[in-house]
Coordinates of C-alpha atoms in Angstrom, one line a residue:
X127 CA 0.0 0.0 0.0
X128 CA 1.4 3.7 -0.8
X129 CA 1.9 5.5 2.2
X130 CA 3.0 9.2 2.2
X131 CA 5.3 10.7 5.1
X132 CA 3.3 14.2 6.5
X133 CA 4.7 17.0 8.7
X134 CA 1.3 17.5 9.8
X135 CA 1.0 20.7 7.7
X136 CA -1.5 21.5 4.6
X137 CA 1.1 19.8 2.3
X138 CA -0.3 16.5 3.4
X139 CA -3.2 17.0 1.5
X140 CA -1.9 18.6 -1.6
X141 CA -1.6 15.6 -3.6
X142 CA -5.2 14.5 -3.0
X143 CA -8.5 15.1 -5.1
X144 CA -10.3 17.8 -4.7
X145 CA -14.0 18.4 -5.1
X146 CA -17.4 18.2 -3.4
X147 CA -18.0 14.3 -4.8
X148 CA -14.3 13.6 -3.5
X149 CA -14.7 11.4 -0.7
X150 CA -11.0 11.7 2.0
X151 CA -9.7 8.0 3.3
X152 CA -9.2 7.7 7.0
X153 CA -5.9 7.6 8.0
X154 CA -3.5 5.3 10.3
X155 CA -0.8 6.5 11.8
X156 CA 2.4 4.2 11.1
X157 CA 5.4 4.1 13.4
X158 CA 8.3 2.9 11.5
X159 CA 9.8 -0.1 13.5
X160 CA 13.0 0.8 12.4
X161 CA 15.2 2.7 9.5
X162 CA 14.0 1.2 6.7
X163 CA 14.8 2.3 2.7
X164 CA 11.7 3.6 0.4
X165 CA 9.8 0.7 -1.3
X166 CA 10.3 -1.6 1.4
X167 CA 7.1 -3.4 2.4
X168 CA 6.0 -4.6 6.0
X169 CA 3.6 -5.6 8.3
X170 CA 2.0 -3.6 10.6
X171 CA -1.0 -4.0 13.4
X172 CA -3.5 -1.0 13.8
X173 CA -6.2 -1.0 16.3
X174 CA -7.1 -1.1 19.7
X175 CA -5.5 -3.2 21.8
X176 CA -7.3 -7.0 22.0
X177 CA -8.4 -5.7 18.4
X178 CA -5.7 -5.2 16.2
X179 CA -5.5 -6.3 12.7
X180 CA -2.5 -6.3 10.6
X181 CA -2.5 -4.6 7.1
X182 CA 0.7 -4.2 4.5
X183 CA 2.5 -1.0 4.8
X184 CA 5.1 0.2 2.0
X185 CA 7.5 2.6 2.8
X186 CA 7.3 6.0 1.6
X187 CA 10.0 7.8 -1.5
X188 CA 12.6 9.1 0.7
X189 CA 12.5 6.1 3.4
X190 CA 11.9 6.6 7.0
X191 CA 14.2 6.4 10.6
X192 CA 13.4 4.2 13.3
X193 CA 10.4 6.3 15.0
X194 CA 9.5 8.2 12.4
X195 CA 5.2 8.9 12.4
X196 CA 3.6 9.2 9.0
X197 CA 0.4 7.7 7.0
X198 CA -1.6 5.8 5.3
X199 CA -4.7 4.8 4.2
X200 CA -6.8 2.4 5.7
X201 CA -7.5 0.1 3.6
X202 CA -11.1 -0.2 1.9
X203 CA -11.5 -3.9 3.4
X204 CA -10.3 -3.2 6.8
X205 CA -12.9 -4.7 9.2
X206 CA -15.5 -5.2 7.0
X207 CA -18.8 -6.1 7.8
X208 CA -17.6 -4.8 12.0
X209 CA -19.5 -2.6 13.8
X210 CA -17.4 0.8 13.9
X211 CA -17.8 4.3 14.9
X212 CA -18.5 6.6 11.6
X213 CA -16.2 9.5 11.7
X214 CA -16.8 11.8 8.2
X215 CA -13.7 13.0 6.4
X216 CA -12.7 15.9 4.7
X217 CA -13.8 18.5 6.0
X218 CA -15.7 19.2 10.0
X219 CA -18.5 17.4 10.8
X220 CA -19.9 20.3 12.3
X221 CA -19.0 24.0 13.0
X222 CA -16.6 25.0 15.8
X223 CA -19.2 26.9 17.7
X224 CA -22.4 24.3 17.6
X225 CA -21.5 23.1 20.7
X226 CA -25.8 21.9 21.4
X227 CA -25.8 19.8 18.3
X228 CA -25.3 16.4 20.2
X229 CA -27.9 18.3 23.3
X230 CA -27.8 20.4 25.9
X231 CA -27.1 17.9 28.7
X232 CA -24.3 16.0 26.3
X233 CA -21.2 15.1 28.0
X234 CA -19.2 16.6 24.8
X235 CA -20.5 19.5 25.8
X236 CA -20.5 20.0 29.6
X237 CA -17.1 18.6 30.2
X238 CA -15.6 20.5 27.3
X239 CA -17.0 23.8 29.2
X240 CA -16.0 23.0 32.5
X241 CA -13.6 20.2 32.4
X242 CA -11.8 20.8 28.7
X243 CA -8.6 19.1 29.7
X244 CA -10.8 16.1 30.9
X245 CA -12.9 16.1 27.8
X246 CA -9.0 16.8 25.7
X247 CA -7.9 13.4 27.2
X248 CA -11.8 11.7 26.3
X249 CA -10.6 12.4 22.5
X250 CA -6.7 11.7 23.4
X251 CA -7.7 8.2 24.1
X252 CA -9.9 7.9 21.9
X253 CA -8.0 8.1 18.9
X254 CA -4.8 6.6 20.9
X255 CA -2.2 9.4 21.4
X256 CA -0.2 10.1 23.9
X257 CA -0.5 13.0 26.6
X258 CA 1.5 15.5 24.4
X259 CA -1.4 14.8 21.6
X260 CA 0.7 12.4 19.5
X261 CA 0.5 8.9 18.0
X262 CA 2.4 6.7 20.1
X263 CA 3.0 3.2 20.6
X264 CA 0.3 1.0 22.6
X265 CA 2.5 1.6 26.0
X266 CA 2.9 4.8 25.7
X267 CA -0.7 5.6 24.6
X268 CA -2.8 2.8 26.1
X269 CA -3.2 5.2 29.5
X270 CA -3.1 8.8 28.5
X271 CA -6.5 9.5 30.4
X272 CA -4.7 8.6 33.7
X273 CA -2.0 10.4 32.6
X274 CA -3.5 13.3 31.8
X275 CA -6.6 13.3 35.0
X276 CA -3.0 12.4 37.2
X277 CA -1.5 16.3 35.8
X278 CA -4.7 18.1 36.2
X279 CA -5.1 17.1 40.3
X280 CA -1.3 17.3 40.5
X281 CA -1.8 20.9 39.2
X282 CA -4.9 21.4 41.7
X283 CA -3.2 20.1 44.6
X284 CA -0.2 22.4 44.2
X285 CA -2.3 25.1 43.3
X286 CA -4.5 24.9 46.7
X287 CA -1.5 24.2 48.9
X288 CA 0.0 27.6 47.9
X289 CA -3.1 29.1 48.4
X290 CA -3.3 27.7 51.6
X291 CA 0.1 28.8 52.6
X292 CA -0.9 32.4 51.5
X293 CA -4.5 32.8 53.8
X294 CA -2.3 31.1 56.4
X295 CA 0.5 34.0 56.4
X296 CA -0.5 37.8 56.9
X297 CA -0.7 39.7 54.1
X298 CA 2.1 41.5 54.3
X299 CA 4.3 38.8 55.4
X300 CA 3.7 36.6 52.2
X301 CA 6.9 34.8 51.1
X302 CA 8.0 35.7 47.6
X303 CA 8.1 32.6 46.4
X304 CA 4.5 32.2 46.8
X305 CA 3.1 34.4 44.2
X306 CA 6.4 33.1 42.1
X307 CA 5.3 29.6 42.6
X308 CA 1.8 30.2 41.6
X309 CA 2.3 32.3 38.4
X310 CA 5.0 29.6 37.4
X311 CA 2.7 26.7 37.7
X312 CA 0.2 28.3 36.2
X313 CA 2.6 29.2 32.9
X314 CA 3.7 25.4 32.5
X315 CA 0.2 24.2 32.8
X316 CA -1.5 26.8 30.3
X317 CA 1.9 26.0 28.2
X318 CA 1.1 21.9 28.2
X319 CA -2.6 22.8 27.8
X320 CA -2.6 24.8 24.6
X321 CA 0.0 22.5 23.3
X322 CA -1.5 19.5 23.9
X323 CA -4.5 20.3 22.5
X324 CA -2.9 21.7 19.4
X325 CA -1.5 18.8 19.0
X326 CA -4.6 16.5 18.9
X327 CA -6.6 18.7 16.8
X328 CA -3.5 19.0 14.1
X329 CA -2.9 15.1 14.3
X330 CA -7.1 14.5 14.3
X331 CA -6.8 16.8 11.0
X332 CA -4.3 14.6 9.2
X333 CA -5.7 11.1 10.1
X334 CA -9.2 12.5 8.8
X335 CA -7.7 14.8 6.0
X336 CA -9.1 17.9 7.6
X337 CA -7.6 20.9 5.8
X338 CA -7.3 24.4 7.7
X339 CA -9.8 26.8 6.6
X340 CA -8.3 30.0 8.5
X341 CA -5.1 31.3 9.3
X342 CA -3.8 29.0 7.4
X343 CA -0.4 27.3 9.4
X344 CA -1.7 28.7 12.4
X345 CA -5.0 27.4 12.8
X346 CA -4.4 24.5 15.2
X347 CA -2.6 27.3 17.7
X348 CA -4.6 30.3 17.4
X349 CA -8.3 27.9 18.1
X350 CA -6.5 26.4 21.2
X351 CA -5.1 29.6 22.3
X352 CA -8.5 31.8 22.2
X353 CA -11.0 28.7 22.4
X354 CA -10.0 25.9 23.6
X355 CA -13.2 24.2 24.9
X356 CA -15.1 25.3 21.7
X357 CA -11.9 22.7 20.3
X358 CA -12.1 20.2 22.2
X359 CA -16.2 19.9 22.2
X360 CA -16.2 19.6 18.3
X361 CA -13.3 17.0 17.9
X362 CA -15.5 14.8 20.6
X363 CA -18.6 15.3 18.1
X364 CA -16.4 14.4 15.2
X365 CA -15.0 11.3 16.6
X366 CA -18.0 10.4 18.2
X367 CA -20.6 9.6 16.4
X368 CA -23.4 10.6 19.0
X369 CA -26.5 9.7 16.6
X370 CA -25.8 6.0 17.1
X371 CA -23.4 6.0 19.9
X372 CA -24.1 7.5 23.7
X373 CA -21.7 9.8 25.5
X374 CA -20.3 9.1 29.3
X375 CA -18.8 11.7 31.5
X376 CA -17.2 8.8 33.3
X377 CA -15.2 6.6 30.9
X378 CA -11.7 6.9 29.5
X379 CA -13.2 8.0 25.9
X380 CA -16.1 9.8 27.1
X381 CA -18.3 7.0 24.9
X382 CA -20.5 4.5 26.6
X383 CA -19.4 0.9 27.2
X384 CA -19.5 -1.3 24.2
X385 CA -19.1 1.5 21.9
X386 CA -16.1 0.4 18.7
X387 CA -13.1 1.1 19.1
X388 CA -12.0 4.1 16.5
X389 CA -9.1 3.0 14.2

């Protein structure tokens, strides 16, 4: 199977059709197992794990180095005839702001209001990447929720202690390092969030060959930056398939139990 090696940026949709009837193949992301030289053909397992499936991979013009992340197709027989969740391709499946379509009480939409780097890790493991929004191998992937619900009460924990530690003190005898601490932490954590979710949408972009429709290079950033639960809302939609499928505040994927696994 052709594969192409992608940066992640609009030129890994360049050399595909374009056009309203055009329908975009999913995507898998393919770890190269080692450095291997352009033509060379392997096997390789996508899918959750307990469910994976092997399909033919052929490396890309150019070759690859041990590590390297880039794509393929799925193929058109993969899993037929398997129950799977529908995930369009292309283009959005809705707008960035239509955060009621899947309902007012929705999960996608309650957690990404008021818990959007729990709902970011709902779609992290969902689509298997790691906590820095990247494909990664099964061990490094298979518990990015915990990861990820670990940093945010880590965060909240440190945060309340210095808190704490300032109601404790008299105002004017504050320690320093106090306030320092505080605005610190609160840099590295605004820092991981915005990357992290810039991250998964860019990656969720390529594997559905979602093209940027504004500020082009700079879209991924500049919707995490000024909107980030408006982000993380519609890539649970996209990937979710709520018509057929119910949502769970509670789960590692934010899907109900027995939902399919996305590929």
């Amino acid at each position: 199977m052709t594969s192409e090696v992608t940066d992640y940026k609009e030129g890994a949709f360049a050399d595909e059709p374009q056009g309203e009837d055009y329908i975009a193949p999913v995507k898998v992301h393919i770890i190269a197992p080692s450095t291997l030289p352009e033509g060379y053909a392997f096997d390789a397992e996508v899918g959750a794990i307990g469910a994976k499936k092997t399909i033919s991979v052929e490396v890309p013009p150019g070759g690859v180095v041990e590590g390297q992340v880039f794509t393929i197709p799925l193929p058109d027989d993969f899993a037929v005839g398997e129950p799977r969740v529908n995930i369009p391709t292309g283009k959005w499946k809705d707008g960035l702001f239509d955060l009621l379509n899947a309902g007012i009480g929705h999960p996608s939409l309650w957690c990404g209001l008021c818990f959007t780097q729990v709902a970011m890790a709902h779609v992290m493991q969902r689509l298997r990447f790691n906590w820095l929004g990247e494909p990664a191998p099964d061990a490094a992937s298979k518990n990015t929720f915990k990861v990820v619900v670990t940093l945010i009460i880590c965060y909240a924990i440190f945060t309340v202690s210095l808190e704490m530690a300032e109601v404790s003190s008299n105002y004017y005898e504050i320690p320093a390092w106090i306030p320092t601490l505080r605005f610190m932490g609160g840099v590295l954590f605004t820092i991981y969030s915005i990357y992290s979710l810039m991250k998964t949408r860019e990656n969720l972009r390529v594997k559905y060959s979602i093209p940027e429709e504004k500020c082009v290079g700079m879209e991924d950033l500049c919707c995490s930056m000024w909107c980030s639960c408006c982000v993380v809302s519609q890539m649970a939609r996209h990937t979710g398939e709520y018509e057929t499928y119910q949502g769970s505040y509670c789960t590692e994927t934010g899907m109900a139990g027995g939902t399919p696994a996305v590929v």
